[in-house]
Short mmCIF file of C-alpha atoms in Angstrom, two decimals:
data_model
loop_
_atom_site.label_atom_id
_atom_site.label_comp_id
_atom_site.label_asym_id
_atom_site.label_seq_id
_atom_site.Cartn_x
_atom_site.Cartn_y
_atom_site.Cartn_z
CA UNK A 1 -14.20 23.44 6.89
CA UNK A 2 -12.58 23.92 3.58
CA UNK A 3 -14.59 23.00 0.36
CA UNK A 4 -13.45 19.18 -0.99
CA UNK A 5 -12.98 19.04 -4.06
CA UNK A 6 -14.15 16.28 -5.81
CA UNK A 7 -14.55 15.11 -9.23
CA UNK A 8 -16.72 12.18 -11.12
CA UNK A 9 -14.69 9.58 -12.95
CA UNK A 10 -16.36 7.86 -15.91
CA UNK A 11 -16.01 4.24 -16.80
CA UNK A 12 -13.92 4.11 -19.90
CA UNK A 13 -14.95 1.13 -22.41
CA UNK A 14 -12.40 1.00 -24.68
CA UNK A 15 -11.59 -1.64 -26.79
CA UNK A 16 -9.97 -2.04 -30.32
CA UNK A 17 -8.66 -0.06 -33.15
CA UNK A 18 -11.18 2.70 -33.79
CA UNK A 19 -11.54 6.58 -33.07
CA UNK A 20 -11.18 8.19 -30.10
CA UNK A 21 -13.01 10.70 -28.40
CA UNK A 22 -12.41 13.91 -27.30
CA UNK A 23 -10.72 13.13 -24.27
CA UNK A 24 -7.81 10.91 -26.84
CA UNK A 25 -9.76 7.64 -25.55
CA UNK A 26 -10.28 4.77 -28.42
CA UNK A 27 -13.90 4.33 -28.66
CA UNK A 28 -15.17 0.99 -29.37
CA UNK A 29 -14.43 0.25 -33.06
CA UNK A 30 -16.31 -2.14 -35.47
CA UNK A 31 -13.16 -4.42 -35.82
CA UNK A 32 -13.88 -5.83 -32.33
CA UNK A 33 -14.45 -9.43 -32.54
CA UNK A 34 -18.12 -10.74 -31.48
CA UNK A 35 -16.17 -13.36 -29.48
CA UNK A 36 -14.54 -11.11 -27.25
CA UNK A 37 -15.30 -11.99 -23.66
CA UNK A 38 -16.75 -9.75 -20.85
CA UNK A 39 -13.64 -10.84 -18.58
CA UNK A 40 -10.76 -10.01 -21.56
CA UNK A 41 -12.81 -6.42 -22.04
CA UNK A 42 -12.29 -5.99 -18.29
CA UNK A 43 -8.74 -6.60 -18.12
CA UNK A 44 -8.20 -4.27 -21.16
CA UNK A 45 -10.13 -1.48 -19.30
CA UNK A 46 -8.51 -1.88 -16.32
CA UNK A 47 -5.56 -1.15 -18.52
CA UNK A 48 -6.68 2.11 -19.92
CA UNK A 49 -8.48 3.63 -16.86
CA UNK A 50 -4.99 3.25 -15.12
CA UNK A 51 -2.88 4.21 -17.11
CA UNK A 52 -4.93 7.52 -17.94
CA UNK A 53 -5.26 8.13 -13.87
CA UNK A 54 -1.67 7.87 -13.61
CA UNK A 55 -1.42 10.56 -17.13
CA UNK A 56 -3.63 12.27 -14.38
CA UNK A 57 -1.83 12.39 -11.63
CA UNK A 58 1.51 12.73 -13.11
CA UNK A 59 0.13 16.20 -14.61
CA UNK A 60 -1.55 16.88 -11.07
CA UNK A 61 1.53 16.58 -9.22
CA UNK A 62 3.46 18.58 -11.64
CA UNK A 63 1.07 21.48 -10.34
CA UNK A 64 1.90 20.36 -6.72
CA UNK A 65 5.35 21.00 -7.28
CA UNK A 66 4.75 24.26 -8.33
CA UNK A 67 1.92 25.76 -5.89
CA UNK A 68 2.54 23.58 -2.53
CA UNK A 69 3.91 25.00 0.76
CA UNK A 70 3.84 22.24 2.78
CA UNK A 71 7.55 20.39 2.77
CA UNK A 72 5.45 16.49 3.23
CA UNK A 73 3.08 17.43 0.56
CA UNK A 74 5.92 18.80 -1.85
CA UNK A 75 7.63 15.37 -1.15
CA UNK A 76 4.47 13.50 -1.60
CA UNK A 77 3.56 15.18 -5.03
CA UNK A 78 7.46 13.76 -6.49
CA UNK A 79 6.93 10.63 -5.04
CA UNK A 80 3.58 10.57 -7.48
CA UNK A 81 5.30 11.41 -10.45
CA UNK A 82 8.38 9.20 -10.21
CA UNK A 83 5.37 5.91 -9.23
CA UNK A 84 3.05 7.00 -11.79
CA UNK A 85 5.83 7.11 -14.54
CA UNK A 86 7.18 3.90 -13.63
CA UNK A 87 3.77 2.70 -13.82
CA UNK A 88 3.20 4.04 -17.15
CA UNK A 89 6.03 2.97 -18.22
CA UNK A 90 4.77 -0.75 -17.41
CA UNK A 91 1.27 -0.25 -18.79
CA UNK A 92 2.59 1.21 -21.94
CA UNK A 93 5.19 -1.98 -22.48
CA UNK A 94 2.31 -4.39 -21.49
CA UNK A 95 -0.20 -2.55 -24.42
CA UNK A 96 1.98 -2.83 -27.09
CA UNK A 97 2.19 -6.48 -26.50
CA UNK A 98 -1.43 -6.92 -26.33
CA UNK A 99 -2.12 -4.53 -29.03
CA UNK A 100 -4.22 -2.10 -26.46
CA UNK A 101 -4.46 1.19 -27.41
CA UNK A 102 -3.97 3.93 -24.47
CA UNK A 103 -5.50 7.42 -24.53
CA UNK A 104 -3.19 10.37 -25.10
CA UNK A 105 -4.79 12.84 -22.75
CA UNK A 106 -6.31 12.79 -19.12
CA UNK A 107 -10.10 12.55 -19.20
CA UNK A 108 -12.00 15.80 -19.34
CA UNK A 109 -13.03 15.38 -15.59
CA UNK A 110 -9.12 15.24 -14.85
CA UNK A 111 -8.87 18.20 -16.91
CA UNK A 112 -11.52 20.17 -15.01
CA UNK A 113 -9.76 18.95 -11.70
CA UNK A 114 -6.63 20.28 -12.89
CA UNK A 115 -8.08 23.64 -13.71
CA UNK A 116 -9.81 23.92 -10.23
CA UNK A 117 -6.78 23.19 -8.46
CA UNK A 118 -4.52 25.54 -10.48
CA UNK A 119 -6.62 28.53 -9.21
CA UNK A 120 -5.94 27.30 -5.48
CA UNK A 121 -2.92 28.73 -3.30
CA UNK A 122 -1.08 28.19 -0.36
CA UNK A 123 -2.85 25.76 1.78
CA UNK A 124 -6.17 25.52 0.15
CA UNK A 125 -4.45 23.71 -2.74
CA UNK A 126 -2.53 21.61 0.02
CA UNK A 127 -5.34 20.49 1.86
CA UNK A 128 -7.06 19.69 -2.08
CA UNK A 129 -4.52 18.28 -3.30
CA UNK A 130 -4.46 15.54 -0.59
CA UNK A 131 -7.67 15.42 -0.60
CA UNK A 132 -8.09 14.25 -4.35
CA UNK A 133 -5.31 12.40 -3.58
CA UNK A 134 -6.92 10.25 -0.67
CA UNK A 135 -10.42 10.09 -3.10
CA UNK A 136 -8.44 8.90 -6.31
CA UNK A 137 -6.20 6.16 -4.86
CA UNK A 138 -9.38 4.73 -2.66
CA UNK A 139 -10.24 3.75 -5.86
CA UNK A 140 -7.34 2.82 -7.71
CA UNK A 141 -6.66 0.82 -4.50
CA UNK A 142 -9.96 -0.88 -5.05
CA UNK A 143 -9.58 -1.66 -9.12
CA UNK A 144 -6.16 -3.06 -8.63
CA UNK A 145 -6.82 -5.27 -5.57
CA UNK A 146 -9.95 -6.74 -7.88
CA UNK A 147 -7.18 -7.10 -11.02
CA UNK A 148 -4.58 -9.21 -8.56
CA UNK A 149 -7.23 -11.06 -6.89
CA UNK A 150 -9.47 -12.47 -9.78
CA UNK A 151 -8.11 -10.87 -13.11
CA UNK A 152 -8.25 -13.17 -15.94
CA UNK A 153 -5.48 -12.07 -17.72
CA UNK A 154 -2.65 -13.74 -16.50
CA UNK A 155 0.29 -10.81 -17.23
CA UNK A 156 -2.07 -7.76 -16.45
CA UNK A 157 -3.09 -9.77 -12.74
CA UNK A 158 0.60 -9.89 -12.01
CA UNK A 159 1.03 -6.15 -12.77
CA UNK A 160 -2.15 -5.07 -10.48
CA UNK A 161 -0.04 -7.49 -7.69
CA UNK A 162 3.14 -6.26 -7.85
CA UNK A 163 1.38 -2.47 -8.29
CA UNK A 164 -0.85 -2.97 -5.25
CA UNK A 165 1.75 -2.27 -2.44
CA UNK A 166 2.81 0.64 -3.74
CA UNK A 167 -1.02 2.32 -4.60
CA UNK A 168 -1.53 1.01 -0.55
CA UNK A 169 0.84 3.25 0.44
CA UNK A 170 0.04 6.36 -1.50
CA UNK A 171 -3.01 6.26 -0.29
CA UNK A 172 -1.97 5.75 3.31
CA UNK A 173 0.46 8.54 2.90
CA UNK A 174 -1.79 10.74 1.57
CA UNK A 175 -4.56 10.21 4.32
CA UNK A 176 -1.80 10.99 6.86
CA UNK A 177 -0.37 14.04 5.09
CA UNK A 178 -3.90 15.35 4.96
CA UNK A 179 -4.54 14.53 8.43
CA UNK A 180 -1.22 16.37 9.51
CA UNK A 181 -2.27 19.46 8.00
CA UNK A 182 -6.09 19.88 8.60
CA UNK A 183 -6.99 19.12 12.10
CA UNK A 184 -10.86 18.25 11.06
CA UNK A 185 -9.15 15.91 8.85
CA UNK A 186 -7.39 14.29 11.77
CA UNK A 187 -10.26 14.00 13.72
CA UNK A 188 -12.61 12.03 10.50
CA UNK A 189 -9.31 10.25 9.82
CA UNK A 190 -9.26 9.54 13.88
CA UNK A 191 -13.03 8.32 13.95
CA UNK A 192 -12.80 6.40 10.43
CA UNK A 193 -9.65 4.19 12.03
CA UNK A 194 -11.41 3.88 15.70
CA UNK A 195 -14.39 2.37 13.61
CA UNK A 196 -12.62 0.04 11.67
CA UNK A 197 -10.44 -1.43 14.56
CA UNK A 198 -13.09 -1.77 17.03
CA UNK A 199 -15.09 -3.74 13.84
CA UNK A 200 -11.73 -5.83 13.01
CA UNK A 201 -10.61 -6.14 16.72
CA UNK A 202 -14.04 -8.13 17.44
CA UNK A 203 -13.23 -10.20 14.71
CA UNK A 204 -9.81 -11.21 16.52
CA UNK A 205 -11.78 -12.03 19.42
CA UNK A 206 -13.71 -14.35 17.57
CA UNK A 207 -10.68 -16.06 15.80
CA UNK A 208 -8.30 -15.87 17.54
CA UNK A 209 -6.44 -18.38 20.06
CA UNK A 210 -3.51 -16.22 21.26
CA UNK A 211 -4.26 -14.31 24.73
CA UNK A 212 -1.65 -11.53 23.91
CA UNK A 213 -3.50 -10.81 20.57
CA UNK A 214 -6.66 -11.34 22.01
CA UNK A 215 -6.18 -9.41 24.95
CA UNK A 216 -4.70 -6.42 22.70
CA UNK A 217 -8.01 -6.78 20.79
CA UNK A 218 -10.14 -6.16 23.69
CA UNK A 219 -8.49 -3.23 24.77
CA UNK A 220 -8.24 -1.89 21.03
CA UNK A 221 -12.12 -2.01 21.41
CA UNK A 222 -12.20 -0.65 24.82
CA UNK A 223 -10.11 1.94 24.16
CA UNK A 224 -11.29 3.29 20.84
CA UNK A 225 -14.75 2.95 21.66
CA UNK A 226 -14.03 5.80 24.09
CA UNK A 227 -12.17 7.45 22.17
CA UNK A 228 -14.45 7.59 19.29
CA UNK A 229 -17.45 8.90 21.78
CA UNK A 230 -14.83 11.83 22.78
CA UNK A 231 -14.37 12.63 18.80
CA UNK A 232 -18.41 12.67 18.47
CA UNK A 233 -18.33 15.21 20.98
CA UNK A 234 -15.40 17.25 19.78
CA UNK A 235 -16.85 17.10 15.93
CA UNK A 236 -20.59 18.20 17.19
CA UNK A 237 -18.95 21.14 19.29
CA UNK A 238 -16.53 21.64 15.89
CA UNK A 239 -19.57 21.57 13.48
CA UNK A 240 -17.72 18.84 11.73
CA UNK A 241 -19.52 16.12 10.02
CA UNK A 242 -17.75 12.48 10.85
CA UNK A 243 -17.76 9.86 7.87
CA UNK A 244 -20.49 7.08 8.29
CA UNK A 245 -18.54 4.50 5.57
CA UNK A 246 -15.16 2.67 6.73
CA UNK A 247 -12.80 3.38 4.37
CA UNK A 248 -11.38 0.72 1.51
CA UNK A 249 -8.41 0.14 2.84
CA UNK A 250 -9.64 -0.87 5.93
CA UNK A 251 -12.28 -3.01 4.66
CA UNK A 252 -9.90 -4.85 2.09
CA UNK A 253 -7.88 -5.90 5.64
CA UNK A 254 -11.12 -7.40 6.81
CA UNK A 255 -11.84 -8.99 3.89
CA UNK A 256 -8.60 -10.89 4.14
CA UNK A 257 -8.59 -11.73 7.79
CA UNK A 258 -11.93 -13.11 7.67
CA UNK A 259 -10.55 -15.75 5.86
CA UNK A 260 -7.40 -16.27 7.88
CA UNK A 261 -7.80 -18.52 11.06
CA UNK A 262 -4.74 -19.28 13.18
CA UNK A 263 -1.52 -17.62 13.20
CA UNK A 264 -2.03 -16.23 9.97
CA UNK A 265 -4.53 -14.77 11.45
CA UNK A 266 -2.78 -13.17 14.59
CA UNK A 267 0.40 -11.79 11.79
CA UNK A 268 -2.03 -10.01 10.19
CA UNK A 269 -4.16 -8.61 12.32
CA UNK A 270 -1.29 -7.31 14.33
CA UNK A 271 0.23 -6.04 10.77
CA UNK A 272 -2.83 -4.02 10.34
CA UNK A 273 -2.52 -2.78 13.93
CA UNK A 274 1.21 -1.73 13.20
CA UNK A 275 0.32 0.03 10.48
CA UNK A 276 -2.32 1.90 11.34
CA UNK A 277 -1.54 3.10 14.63
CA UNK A 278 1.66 4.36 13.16
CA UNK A 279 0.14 6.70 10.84
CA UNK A 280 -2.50 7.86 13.75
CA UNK A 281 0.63 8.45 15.74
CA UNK A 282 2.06 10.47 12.78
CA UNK A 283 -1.15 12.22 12.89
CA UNK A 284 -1.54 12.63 16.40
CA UNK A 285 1.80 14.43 16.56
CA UNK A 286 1.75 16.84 13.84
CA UNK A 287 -2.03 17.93 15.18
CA UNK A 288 -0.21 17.87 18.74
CA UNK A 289 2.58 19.77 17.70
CA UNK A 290 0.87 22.39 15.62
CA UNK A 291 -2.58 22.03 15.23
CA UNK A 292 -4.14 25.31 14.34
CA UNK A 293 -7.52 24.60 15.90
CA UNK A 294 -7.38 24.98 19.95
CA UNK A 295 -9.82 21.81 20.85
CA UNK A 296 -8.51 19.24 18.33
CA UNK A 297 -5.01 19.74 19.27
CA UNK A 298 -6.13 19.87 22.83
CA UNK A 299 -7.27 16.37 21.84
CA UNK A 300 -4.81 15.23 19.94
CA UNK A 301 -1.84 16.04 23.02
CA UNK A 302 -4.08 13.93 25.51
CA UNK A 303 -4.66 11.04 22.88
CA UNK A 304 -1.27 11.04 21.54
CA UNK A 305 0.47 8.53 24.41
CA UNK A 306 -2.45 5.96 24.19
CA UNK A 307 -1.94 5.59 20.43
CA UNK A 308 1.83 5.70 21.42
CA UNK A 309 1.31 2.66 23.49
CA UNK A 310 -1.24 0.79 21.31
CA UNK A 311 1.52 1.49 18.56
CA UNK A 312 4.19 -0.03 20.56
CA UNK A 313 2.60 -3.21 22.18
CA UNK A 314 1.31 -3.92 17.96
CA UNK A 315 4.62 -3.74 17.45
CA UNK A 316 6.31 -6.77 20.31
CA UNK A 317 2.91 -8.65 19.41
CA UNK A 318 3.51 -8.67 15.94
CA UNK A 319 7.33 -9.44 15.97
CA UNK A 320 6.89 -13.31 18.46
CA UNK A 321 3.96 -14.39 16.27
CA UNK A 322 5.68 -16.65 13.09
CA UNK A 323 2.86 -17.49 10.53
CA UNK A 324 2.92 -20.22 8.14
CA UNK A 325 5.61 -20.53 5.07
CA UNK A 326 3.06 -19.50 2.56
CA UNK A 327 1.61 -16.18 4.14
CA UNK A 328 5.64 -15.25 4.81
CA UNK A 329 7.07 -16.20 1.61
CA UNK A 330 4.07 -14.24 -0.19
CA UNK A 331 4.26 -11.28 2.12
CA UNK A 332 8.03 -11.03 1.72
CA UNK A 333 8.01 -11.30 -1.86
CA UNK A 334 5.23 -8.68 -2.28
CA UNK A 335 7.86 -6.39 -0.07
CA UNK A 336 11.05 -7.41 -1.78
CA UNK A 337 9.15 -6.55 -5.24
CA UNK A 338 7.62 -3.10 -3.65
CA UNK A 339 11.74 -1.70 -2.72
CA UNK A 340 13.25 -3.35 -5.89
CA UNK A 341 10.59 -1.28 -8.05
CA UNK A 342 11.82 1.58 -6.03
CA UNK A 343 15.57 0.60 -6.76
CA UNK A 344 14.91 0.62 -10.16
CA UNK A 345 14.28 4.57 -10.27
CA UNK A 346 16.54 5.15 -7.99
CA UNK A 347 19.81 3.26 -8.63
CA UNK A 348 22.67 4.03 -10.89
CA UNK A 349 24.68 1.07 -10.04
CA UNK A 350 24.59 -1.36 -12.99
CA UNK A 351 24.68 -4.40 -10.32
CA UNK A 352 22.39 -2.94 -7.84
CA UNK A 353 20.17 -2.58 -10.95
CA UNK A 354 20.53 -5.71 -11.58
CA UNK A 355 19.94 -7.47 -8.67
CA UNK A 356 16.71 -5.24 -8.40
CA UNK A 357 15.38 -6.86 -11.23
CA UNK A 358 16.24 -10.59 -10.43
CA UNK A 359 14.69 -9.71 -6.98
CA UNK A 360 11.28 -8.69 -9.08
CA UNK A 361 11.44 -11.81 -11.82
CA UNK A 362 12.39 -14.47 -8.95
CA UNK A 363 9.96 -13.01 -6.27
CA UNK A 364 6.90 -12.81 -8.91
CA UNK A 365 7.13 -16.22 -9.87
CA UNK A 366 7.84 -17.69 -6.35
CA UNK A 367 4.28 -15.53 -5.26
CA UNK A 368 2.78 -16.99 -8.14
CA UNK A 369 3.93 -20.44 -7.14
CA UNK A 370 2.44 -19.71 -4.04
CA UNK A 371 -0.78 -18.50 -5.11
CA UNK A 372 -1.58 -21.94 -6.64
CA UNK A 373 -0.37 -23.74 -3.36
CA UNK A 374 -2.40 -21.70 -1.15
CA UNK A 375 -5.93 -22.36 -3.32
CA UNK A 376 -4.94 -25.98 -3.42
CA UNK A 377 -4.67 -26.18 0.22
CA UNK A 378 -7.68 -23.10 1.09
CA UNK A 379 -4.72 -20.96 2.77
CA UNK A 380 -5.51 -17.33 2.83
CA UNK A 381 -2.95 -14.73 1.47
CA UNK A 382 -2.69 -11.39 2.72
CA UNK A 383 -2.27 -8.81 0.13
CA UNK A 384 -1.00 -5.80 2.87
CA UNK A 385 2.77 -5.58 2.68
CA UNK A 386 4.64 -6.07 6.15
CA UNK A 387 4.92 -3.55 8.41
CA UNK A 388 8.57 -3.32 8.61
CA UNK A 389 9.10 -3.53 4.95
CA UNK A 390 6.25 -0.24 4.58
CA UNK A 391 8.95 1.53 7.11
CA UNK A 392 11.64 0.68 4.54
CA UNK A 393 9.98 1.88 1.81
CA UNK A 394 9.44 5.14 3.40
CA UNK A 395 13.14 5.29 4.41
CA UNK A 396 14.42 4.13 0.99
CA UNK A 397 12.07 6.71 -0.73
CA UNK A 398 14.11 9.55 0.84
CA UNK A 399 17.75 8.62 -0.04
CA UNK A 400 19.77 8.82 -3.57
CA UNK A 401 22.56 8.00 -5.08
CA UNK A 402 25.27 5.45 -2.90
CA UNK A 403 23.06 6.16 0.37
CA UNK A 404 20.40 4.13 -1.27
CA UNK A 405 22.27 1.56 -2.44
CA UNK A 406 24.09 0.99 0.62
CA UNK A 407 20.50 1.16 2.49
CA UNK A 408 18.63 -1.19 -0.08
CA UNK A 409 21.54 -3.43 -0.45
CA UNK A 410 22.04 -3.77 3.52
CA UNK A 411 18.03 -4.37 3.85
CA UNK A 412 17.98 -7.40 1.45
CA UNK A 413 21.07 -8.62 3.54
CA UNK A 414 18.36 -8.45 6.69
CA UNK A 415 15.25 -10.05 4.89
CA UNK A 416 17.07 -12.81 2.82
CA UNK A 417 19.15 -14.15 6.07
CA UNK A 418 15.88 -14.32 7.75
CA UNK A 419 13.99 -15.86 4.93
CA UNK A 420 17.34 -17.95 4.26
CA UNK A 421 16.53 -19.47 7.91
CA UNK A 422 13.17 -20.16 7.06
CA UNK A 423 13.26 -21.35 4.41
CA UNK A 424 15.71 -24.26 5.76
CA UNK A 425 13.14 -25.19 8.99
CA UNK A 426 10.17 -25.93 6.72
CA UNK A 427 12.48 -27.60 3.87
CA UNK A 428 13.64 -30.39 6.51
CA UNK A 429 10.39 -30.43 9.11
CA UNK A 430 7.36 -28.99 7.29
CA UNK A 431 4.87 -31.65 7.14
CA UNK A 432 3.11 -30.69 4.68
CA UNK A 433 4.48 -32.20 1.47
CA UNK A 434 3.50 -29.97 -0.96
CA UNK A 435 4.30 -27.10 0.86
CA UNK A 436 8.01 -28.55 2.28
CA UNK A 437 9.09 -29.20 -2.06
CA UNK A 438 8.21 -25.97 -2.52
CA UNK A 439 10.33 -24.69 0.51
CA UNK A 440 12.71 -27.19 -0.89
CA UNK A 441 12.91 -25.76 -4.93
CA UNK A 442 12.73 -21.80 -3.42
CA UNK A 443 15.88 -22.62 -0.84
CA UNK A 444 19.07 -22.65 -3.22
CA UNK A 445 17.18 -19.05 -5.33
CA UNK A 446 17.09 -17.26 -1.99
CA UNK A 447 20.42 -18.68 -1.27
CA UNK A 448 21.56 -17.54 -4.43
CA UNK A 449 20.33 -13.93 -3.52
CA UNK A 450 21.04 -13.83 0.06
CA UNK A 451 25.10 -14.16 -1.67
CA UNK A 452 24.70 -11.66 -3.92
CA UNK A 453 23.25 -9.43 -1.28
CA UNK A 454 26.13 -10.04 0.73
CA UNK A 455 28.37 -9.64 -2.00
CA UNK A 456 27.34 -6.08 -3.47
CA UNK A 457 26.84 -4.64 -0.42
CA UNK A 458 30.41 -5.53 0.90
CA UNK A 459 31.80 -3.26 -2.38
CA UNK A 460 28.93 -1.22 -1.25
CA UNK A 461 30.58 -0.49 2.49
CA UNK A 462 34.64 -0.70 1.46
#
């Protein structure tokens, strides 16, 4: 196997107006006030440490522009830079406001990352380039979930939620890319997920009262129980060592469902399974198509339907199950948010610009609005973006110029007629009171957008 790569990243306890170090990070000055609290320090160095990982791996993918041969990982490294910089862009408005400063230069273990990967070539810097990639946004992953969750600072929480989705799917993308192009990849990647859904799929037996998601449960553990004693036998004859931990983002989805009960429950645990098989299928078929090790893409061909057909029977599972208004509305908004960010790089139509930043202000306050509802009433939120909104992203991420306007335009035609339709069921029989005034206030706003929608992408299509 190739040598990882891997770097330490400090904590970074910055606060105030002093000096900085050498690494341009203010170092705690005298002119902090003793009355400070722990919780405001943590919110301002959750500010810092991401906004100097994204100085990080704007710089990083810079490199990957440069030295990468693989096409996906080429794609990948732009997609970083045009996230990051939006990011930035939002951490640096946010600062000023709250008088933060921000360093000026990555961190000197970034720096000796970036030096190490600029003497790498071909597909040694591919495969380590991913690889930092997977190891870094594990843990941005894990900061920002902790910032939306329970951050104290009330304009800094909504930035870590609205970030989230987008950090999720680097670092799904970036686990897949590296799976694609390193077949002992694949097969930890392979073992990692088999874990985690036999662990998550017991879980669904336990909670669940549907026999279609319950059934699919059992022979998610069936099946990847075997398949994970086939990849234990592969990896000893491969002289591969298989992970022992289950990654973040898979225990962040069982930290969610374990709170869930019902048909929240059965949406999101067949979200998950939509997800993830579709990324093991991604996997499965690069590895199948042109796996450069004999044995794993021996493996990977025979494996490839049965993750075909898990994929597909997630998929008609997930689409009959209808959750409750909260989980939807907050689900939806964290998608509609996640594509309007992206139409806000991409765009150059003043109205589709526009409309992309309504979409962000109206859906922000309407998840906030449900926040509150759903810890008055001890509902669960997930914080995974839907499945079919992920796909969009993806799609949307590829096209420019009128082909993206026409494509974003057309998909909030889609989600706001469905949401529209909602919307109007729980506002006249939701018995719930609380819940059916809020259906009630949200109706005319996604009214008002579902026109617009319709409106823009009419000029759009003439």
């Amino acid at each position: 196997m190739k040598k990882i790569l891997a770097m330490t990243f400090t904590a970074l306890l910055a606060s105030g107006a002093g000096s900085t170090n050498a690494n341009g990070v203010p170092s705690m000055g005298s002119d902090v006030t003793a009355n400070t609290s722990s919780t405001a320090a943590e919110s301002r160095n959750f500010l810092i440490s991401a906004y100097q990982d994204g100085v990080a791996e704007i710089a990083l993918s810079r490199l990957a522009l440069e030295k990468a041969v693989d096409d996906n990982v080429k794609k990948f490294a732009q997609r970083m830079i045009d996230d990051h910089t939006q990011a930035n862009n939002e951490i640096t408005q946010l600062a000023q406001a709250k008088n933060i400063p921000l360093p000026t230069v990555p961190s000197a273990a970034d720096q000796a990352t970036l030096q190490n990967m600029s003497n790498l070539n071909g597909t040694d810097f591919d495969q380590a380039y991913m690889r930092h990639n997977v190891m870094v946004h594990e843990k941005d992953v894990s900061l920002f979930r902790e910032q939306a969750i329970s951050g104290t600072d009330p304009d800094i929480k909504t930035f870590a939620a609205n970030t989230l989705p987008v950090l999720e799917i680097h670092l799904l993308s970036a686990k897949t890319i590296d799976g694609m192009i390193d077949p002992a990849v694949f097969l930890m990647n392979a073992f990692q997920d088999g874990k985690a859904e036999i662990q998550l799929s017991t879980l669904a037996l336990q909670k669940s009262s549907n026999s279609e998601v319950k059934q699919f449960a059992q022979k998610m553990i069936d099946d990847h129980t075997q398949l994970n004693k086939e990849i234990t036998q592969l990896a000893h004859t491969e002289n591969i060592t298989l992970p022992v931990d289950i990654p973040v983002e898979h225990k962040a989805a069982y930290d969610d469902m374990s709170k869930m009960s019902g048909v929240d429950f059965d949406k999101a645990y067949m979200n998950y399974n939509v997800l993830v098989h579709a990324l093991s299928v991604t996997q499965a078929a690069a590895q199948a198509r042109s796996g450069t090790d004999i044995d794993i893409r021996a493996f990977a061909i025979k494996t490839l339907p049965k993750l075909s057909m898990h994929l597909k029977a997630a998929k008609d599972i997930y689409e009959r199950i209808e959750p409750s208004l909260l989980f939807e509305a907050f689900q939806d908004g964290m998608g509609e948010i996640l594509l309007s960010k992206l139409a806000l790089q991409k765009t150059s139509d003043a109205e589709v610009r526009q409309y992309a930043q309504r979409m962000i202000n109206d859906h922000t306050r309407a998840n906030t609005q449900v926040e509150q509802l759903a810890q008055k009433k001890n509902i669960a939120l997930p914080h995974e973006v839907p499945a079919e909104q992920v796909r969009a992203y993806i799609r949307l991420s590829q096209l420019s110029g009128q082909a993206f306007d026409k494509a974003y335009m057309g998909n909030n035609v889609n989600v706001h007629e469905k949401d529209v339709a909602s919307f109007k069921v729980h506002a006249q029989n939701e018995n719930d009171a609380d819940i059916r005034a809020f259906a009630v206030e949200t109706l005319p706003v996604l009214t008002t957008h579902l026109e617009q929608a319709q409106k823009i992408n009419s000029r759009l299509n003439t």
